Short mmCIF file of C-alpha atoms and ligand atoms in Angstrom, two decimals:
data_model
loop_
_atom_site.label_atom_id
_atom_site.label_comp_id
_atom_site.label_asym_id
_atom_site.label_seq_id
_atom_site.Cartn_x
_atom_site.Cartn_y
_atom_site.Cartn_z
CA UNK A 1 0.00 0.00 0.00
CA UNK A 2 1.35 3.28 -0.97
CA UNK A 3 1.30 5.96 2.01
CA UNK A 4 -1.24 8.57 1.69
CA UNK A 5 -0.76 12.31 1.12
CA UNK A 6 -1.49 13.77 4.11
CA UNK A 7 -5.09 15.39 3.59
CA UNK A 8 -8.23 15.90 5.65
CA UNK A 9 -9.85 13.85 3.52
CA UNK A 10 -13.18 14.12 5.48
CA UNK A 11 -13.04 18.06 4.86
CA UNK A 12 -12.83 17.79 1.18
CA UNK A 13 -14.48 19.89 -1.07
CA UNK A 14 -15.28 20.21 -4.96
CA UNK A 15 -11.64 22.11 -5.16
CA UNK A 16 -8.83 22.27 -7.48
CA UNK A 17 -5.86 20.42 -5.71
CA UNK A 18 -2.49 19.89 -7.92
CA UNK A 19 -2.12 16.10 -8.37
CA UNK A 20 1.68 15.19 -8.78
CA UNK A 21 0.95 13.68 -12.44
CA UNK A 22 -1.39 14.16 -15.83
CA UNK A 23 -1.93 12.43 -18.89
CA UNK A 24 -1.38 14.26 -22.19
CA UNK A 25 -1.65 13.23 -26.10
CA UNK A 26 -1.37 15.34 -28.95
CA UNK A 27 -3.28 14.60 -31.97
CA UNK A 28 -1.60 16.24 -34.91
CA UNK A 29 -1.59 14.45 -39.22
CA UNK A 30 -4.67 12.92 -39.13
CA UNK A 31 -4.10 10.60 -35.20
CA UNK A 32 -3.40 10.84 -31.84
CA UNK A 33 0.27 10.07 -30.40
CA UNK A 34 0.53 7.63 -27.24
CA UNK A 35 -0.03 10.32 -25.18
CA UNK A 36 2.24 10.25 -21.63
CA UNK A 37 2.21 11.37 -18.14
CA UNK A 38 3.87 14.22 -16.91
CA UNK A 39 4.31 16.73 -13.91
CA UNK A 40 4.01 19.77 -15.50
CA UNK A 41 0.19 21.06 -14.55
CA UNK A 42 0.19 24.09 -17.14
CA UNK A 43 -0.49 23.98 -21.31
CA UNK A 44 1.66 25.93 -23.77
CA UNK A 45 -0.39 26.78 -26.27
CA UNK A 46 -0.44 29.11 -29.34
CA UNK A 47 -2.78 32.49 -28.68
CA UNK A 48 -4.33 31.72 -32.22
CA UNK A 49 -6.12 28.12 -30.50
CA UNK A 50 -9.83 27.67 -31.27
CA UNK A 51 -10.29 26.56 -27.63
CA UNK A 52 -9.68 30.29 -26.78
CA UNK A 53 -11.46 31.96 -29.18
CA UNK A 54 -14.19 30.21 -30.51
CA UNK A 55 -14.75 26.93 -27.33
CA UNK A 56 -13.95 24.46 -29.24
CA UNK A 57 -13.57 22.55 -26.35
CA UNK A 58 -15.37 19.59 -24.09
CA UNK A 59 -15.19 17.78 -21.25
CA UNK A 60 -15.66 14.84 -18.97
CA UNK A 61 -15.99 14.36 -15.66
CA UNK A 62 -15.85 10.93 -13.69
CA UNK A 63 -14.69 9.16 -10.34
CA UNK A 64 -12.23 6.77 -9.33
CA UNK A 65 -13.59 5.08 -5.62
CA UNK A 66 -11.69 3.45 -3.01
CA UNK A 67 -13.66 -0.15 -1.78
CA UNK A 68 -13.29 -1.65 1.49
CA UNK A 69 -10.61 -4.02 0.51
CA UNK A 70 -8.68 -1.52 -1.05
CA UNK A 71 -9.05 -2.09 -4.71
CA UNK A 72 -9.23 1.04 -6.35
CA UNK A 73 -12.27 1.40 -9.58
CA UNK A 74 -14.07 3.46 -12.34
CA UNK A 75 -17.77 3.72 -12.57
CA UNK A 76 -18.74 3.18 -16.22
CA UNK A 77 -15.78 4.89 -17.99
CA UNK A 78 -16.69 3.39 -21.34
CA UNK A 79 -19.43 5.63 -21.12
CA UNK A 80 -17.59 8.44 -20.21
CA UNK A 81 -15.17 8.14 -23.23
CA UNK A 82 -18.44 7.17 -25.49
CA UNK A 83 -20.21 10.53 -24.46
CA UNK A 84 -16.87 12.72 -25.06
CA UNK A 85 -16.64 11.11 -28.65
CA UNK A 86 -20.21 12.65 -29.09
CA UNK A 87 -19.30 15.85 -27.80
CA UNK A 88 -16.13 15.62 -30.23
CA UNK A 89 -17.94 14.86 -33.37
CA UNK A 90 -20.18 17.78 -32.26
CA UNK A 91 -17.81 20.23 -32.46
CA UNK A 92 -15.63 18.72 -35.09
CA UNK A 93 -12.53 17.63 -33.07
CA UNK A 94 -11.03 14.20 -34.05
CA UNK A 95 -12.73 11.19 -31.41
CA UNK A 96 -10.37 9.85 -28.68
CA UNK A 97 -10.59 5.88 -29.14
CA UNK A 98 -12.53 4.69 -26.56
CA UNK A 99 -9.28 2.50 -25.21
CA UNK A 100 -6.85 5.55 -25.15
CA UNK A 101 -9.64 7.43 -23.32
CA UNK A 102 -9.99 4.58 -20.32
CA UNK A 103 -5.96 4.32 -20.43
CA UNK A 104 -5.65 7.33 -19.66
CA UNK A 105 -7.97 7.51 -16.69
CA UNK A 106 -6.36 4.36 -15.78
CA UNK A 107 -2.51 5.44 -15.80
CA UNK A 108 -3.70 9.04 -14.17
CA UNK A 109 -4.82 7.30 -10.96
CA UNK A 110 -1.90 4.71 -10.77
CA UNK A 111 0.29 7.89 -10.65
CA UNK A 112 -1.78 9.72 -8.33
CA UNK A 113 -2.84 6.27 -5.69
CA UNK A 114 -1.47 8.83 -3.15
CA UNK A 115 -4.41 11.42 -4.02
CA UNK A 116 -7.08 8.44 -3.61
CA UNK A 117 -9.04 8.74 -0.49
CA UNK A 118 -9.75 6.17 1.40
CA UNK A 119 -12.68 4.00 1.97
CA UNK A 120 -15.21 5.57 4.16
CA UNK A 121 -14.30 8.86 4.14
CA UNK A 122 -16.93 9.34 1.59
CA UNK A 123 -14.12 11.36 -0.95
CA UNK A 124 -13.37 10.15 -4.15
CA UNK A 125 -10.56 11.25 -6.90
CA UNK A 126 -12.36 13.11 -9.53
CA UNK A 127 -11.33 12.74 -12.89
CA UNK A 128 -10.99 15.63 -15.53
CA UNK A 129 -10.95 14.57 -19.25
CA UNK A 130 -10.89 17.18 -21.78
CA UNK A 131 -10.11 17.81 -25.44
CA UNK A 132 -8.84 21.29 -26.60
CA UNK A 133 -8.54 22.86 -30.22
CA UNK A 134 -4.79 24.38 -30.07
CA UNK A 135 -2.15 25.33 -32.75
CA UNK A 136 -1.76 28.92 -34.96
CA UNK A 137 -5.22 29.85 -36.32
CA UNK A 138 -7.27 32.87 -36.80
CA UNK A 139 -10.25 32.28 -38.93
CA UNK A 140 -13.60 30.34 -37.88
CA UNK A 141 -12.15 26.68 -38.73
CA UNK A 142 -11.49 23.49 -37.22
CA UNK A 143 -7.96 23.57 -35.61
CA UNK A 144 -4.97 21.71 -37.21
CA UNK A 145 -4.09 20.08 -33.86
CA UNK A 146 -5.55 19.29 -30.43
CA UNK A 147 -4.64 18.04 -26.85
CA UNK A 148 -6.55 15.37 -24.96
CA UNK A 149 -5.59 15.50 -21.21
CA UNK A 150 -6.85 13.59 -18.39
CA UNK A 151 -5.90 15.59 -14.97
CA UNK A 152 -7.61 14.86 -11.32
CA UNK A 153 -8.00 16.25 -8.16
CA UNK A 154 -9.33 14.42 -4.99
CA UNK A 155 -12.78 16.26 -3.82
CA UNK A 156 -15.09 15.37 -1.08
CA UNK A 157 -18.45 13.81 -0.45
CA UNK A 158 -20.89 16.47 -2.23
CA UNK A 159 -23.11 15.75 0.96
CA UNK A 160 -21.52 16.62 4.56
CA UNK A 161 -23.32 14.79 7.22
CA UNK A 162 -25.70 13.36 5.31
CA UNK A 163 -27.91 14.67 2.03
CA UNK A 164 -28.88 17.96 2.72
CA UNK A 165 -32.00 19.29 0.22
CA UNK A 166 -31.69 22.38 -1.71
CA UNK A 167 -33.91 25.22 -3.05
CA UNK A 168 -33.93 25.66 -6.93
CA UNK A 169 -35.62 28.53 -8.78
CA UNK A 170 -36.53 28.59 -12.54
CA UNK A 171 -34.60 30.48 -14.70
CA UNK A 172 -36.07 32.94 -17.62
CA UNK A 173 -32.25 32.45 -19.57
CA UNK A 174 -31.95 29.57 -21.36
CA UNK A 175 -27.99 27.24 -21.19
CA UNK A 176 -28.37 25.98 -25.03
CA UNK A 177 -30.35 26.27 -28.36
CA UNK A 178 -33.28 23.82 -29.11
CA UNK A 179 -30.71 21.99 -31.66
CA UNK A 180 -27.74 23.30 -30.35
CA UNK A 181 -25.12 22.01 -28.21
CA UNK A 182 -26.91 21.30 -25.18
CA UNK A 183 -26.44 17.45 -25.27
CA UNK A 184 -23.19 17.71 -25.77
CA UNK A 185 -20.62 18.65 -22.50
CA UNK A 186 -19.32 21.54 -24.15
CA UNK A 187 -17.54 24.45 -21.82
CA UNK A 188 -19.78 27.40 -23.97
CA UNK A 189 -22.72 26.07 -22.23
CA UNK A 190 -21.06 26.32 -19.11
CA UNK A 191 -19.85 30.03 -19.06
CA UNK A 192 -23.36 30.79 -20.59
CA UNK A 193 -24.84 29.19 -17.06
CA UNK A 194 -22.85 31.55 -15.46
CA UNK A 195 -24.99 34.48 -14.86
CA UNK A 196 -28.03 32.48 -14.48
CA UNK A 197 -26.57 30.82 -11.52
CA UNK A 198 -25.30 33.98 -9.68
CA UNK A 199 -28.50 35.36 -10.20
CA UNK A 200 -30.54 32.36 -8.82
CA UNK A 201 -27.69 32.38 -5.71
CA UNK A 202 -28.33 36.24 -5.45
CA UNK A 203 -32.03 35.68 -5.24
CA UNK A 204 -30.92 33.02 -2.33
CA UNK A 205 -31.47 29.57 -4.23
CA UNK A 206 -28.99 27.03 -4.72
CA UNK A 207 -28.94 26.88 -8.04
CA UNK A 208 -31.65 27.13 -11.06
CA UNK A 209 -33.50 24.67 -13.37
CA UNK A 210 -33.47 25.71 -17.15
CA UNK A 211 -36.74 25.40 -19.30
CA UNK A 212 -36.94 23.60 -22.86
CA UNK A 213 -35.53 26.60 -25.03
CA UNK A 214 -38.04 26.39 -27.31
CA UNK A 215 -41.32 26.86 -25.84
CA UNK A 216 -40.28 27.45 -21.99
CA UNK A 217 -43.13 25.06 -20.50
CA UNK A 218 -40.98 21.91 -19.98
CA UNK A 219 -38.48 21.16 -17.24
CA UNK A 220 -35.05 20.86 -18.57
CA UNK A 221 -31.91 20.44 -16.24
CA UNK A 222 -29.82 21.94 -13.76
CA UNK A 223 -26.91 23.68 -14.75
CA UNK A 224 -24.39 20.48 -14.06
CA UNK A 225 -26.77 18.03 -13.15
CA UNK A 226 -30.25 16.36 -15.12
CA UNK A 227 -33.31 16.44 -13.04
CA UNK A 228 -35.52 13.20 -11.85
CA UNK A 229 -38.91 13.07 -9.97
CA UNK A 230 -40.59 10.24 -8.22
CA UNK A 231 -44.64 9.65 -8.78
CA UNK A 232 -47.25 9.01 -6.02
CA UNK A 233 -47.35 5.81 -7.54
CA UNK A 234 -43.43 5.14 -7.23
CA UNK A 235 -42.35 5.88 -11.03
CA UNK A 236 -39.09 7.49 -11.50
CA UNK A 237 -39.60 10.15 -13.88
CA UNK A 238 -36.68 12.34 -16.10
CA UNK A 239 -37.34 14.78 -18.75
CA UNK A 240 -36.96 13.95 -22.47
CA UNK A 241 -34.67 16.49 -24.45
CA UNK A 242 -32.82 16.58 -27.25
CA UNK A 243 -31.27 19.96 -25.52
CA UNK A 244 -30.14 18.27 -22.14
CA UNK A 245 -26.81 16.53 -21.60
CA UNK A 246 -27.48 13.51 -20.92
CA UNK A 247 -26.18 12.32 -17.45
CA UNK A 248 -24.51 8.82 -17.02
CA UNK A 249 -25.60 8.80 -13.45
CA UNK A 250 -29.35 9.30 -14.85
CA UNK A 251 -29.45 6.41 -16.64
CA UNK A 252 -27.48 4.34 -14.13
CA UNK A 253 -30.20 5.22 -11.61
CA UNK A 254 -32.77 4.17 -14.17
CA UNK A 255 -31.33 1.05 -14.48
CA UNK A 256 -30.98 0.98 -10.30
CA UNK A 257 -34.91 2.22 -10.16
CA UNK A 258 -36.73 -0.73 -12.44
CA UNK A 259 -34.10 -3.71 -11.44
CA UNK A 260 -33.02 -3.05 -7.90
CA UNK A 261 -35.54 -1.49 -6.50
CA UNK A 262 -38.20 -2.71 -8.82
CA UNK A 263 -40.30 0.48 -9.33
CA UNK A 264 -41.20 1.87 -12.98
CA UNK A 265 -38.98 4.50 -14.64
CA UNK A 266 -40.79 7.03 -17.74
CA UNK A 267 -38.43 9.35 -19.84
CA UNK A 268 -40.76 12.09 -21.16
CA UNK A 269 -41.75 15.95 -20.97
CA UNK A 270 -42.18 17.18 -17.66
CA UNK A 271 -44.48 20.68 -17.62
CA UNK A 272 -43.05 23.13 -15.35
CA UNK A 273 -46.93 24.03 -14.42
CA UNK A 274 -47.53 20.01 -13.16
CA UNK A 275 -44.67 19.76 -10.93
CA UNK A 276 -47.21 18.54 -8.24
CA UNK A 277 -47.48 15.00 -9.52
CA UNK A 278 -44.21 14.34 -7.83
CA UNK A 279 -43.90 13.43 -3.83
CA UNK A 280 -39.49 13.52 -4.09
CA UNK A 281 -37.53 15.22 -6.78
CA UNK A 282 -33.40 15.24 -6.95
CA UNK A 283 -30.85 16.30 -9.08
CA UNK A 284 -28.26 13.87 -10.47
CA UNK A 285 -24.63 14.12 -11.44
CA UNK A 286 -21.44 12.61 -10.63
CA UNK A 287 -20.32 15.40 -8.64
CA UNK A 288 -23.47 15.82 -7.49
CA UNK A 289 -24.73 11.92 -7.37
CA UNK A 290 -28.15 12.78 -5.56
CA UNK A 291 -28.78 16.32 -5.11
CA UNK A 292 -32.79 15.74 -3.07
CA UNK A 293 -34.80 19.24 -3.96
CA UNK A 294 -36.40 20.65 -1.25
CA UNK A 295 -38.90 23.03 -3.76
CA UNK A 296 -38.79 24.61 -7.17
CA UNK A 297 -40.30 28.26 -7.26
CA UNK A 298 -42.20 29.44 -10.82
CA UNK A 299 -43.92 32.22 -11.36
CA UNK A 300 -44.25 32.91 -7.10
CA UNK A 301 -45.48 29.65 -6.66
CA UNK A 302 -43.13 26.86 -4.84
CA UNK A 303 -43.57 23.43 -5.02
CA UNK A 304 -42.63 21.03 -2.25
CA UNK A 305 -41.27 18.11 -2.59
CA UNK A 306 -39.76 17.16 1.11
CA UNK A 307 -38.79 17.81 4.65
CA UNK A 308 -36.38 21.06 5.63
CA UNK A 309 -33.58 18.56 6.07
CA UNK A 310 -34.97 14.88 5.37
CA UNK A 311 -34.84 13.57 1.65
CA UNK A 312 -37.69 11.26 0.71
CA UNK A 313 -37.40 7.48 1.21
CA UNK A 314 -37.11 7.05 -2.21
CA UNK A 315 -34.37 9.46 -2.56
CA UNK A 316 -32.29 7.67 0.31
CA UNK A 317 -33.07 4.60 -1.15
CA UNK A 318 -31.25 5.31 -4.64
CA UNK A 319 -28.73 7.38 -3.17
CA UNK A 320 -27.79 4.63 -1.26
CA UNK A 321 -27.58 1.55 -3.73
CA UNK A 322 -25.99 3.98 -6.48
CA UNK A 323 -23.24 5.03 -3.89
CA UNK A 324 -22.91 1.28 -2.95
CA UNK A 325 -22.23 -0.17 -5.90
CA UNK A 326 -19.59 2.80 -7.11
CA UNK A 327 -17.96 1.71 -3.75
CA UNK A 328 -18.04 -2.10 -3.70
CA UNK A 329 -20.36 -2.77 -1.34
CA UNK A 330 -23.62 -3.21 -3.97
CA UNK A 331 -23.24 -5.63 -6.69
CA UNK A 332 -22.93 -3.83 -9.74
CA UNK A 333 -24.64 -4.82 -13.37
CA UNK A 334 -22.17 -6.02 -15.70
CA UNK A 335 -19.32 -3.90 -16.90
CA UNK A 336 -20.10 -0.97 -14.77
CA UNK A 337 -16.94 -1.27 -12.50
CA UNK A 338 -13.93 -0.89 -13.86
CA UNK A 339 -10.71 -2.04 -11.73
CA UNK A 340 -7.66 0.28 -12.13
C1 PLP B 401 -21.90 16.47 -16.83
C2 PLP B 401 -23.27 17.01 -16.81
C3 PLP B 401 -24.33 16.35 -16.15
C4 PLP B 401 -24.12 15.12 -15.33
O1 PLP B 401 -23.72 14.02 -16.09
P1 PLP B 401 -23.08 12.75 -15.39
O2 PLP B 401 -22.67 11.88 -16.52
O3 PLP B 401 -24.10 12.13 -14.55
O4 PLP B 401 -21.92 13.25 -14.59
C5 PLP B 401 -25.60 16.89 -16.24
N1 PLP B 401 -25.83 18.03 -16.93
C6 PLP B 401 -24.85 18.69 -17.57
C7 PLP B 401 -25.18 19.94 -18.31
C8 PLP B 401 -23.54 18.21 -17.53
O5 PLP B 401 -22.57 18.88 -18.16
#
């Protein structure tokens, strides 16, 4: 066992910390190189790159856990690396093969086993993918080269002391175009969330949920996270969008809803003016895993959906058998864990 950095792990937050190694591959002639690790946590790049001037850019984000015997894994990476190829053809940057992509993740986290918490402590090393237009360039074009880099940084449990609901307000902005790039993890849609979130935190909410760009009636996402509600009659319910990003940690609690805890699951529009058919509503990411919502205000009415500081049972209940299979402890459906 390597010996630990020394870090509160249990005080954690979602905060940069320099790792002592990244990944890096340059894709220049038509493919990608093999791509190495190395110390060096700042990019050189020419001040003519399309990642500066015109974001073509995108991301991933995903989580390397600590079990109880000490194995260290990735939840669903292949899907990860899948989503990021989407986001590259998107934006027309050349697709990282799904086996360089996992590699990657794989070698960054071998280098960094000091930066892993522990089992227990809740904390988890977050992994940053990301693919970046760079080389000299002035003109609106696809960029003759790129850089795909995987970086981390350990963060803590989103929840301290147990899953503490939050307030959401709607927002009148809207993060992406009805066919633009809101299903793909872009950074433009993420400086574009900007204001709308300091507002919504000015206005003393959390954070805000967008509507469906085109006709503003329909419940779209959270700024980093999709949005899920749970039926009187026990049906897990998540909007249908071609405008939302869609979550990996969604889906995987779909999949956790109808075969774990055998209850139905509908993808479909949600109205922003029928928010009352739910009895629990969350937000889901993997930074966020289960975010429970407390109440959505719209038009200076706010709808309830639980206890000050108690999530709903069915909340806890998916929280918990998500969170136990990315840790070990759950059996996990085939080919979601991935040992590094
Ligand atoms: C990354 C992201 C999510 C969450 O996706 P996961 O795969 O669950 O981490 C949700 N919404 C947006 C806009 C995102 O960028």
């Amino acid at each position: 066992m390597d010996q630990k950095r020394q870090i509160d792990w249990e005080k954690l937050g979602f905060d940069y910390i320099k790792t002592d190694f990244r990944f890096i591959s340059v894709w220049k002639n038509g493919s990608w190189d093999a791509g190495k690790l190395v110390e060096d946590n700042t990019l050189t790049i020419s001040e003519g790159s399309t990642a500066l001037h015109y974001g073509q850019q995108c991301f991933e984000g995903l989580k390397a856990y600590s079990t109880k015997n000490g194995d260290i894994q990735l939840f669903r990476p292949d899907e990860n690396a899948k989503r990021m190829q989407k986001s590259c053809d998107r934006l027309m940057m050349p697709r990282v093969p799904e086996e360089l992509f996992i590699l990657a993740c794989k070698q960054v986290v071998r280098a960094n086993r000091a930066f892993v918490p522990p089992y227990g402590t809740g904390a988890t090393l977050y992994l940053r993918p990301f693919v970046i237009g760079i080389g000299d360039n002035l003109g609106v074009k696809p960029a003759p080269a790129y850089i795909f880099c995987v970086f981390c940084s350990p963060v803590g449990p989103y929840f301290k002391g147990g899953m503490k609901p939050v307030e959401f307000c709607v927002s009148d902005y809207d993060r992406a175009a009805p066919n633009g790039t809101g299903n793909a993890k872009v950074g433009g849609n993420y400086s574009a969330s900007l204001l709308p979130h300091n507002e919504a935190v000015q206005r003393g909410f959390a954070d805000c949920i967008y509507l469906d760009p085109a006709t503003h009636t329909k419940i779209e996402e959270v700024g980093a996270a999709n949005f899920f509600g749970i039926t009187e009659s026990n049906c897990f319910v998540t909007p249908k969008s071609n405008s939302i990003l869609g979550s990996i940690t969604k889906y995987s609690l779909m999949h956790v809803a109808r075969e774990y805890l055998q209850m139905k699951i509908e993808e479909r529009e949600i109205p922003i003016d029928q928010l009352d058919e739910f009895v629990e509503a969350g937000a889901c990411g993997t930074a966020a895993v289960i975010t429970p919502i407390r109440s959505i205000e719209h038009n200076g009415k706010s709808y309830v959906f639980c206890k000050e500081n108690d999530p709903g049972p069915v909340t806890k209940k998916l929280y918990q058998t998500l969170t136990g299979i990315q840790f070990g402890d759950v059996e996990a459906p085939e080919g979601w864990i991935v040992r590094v």
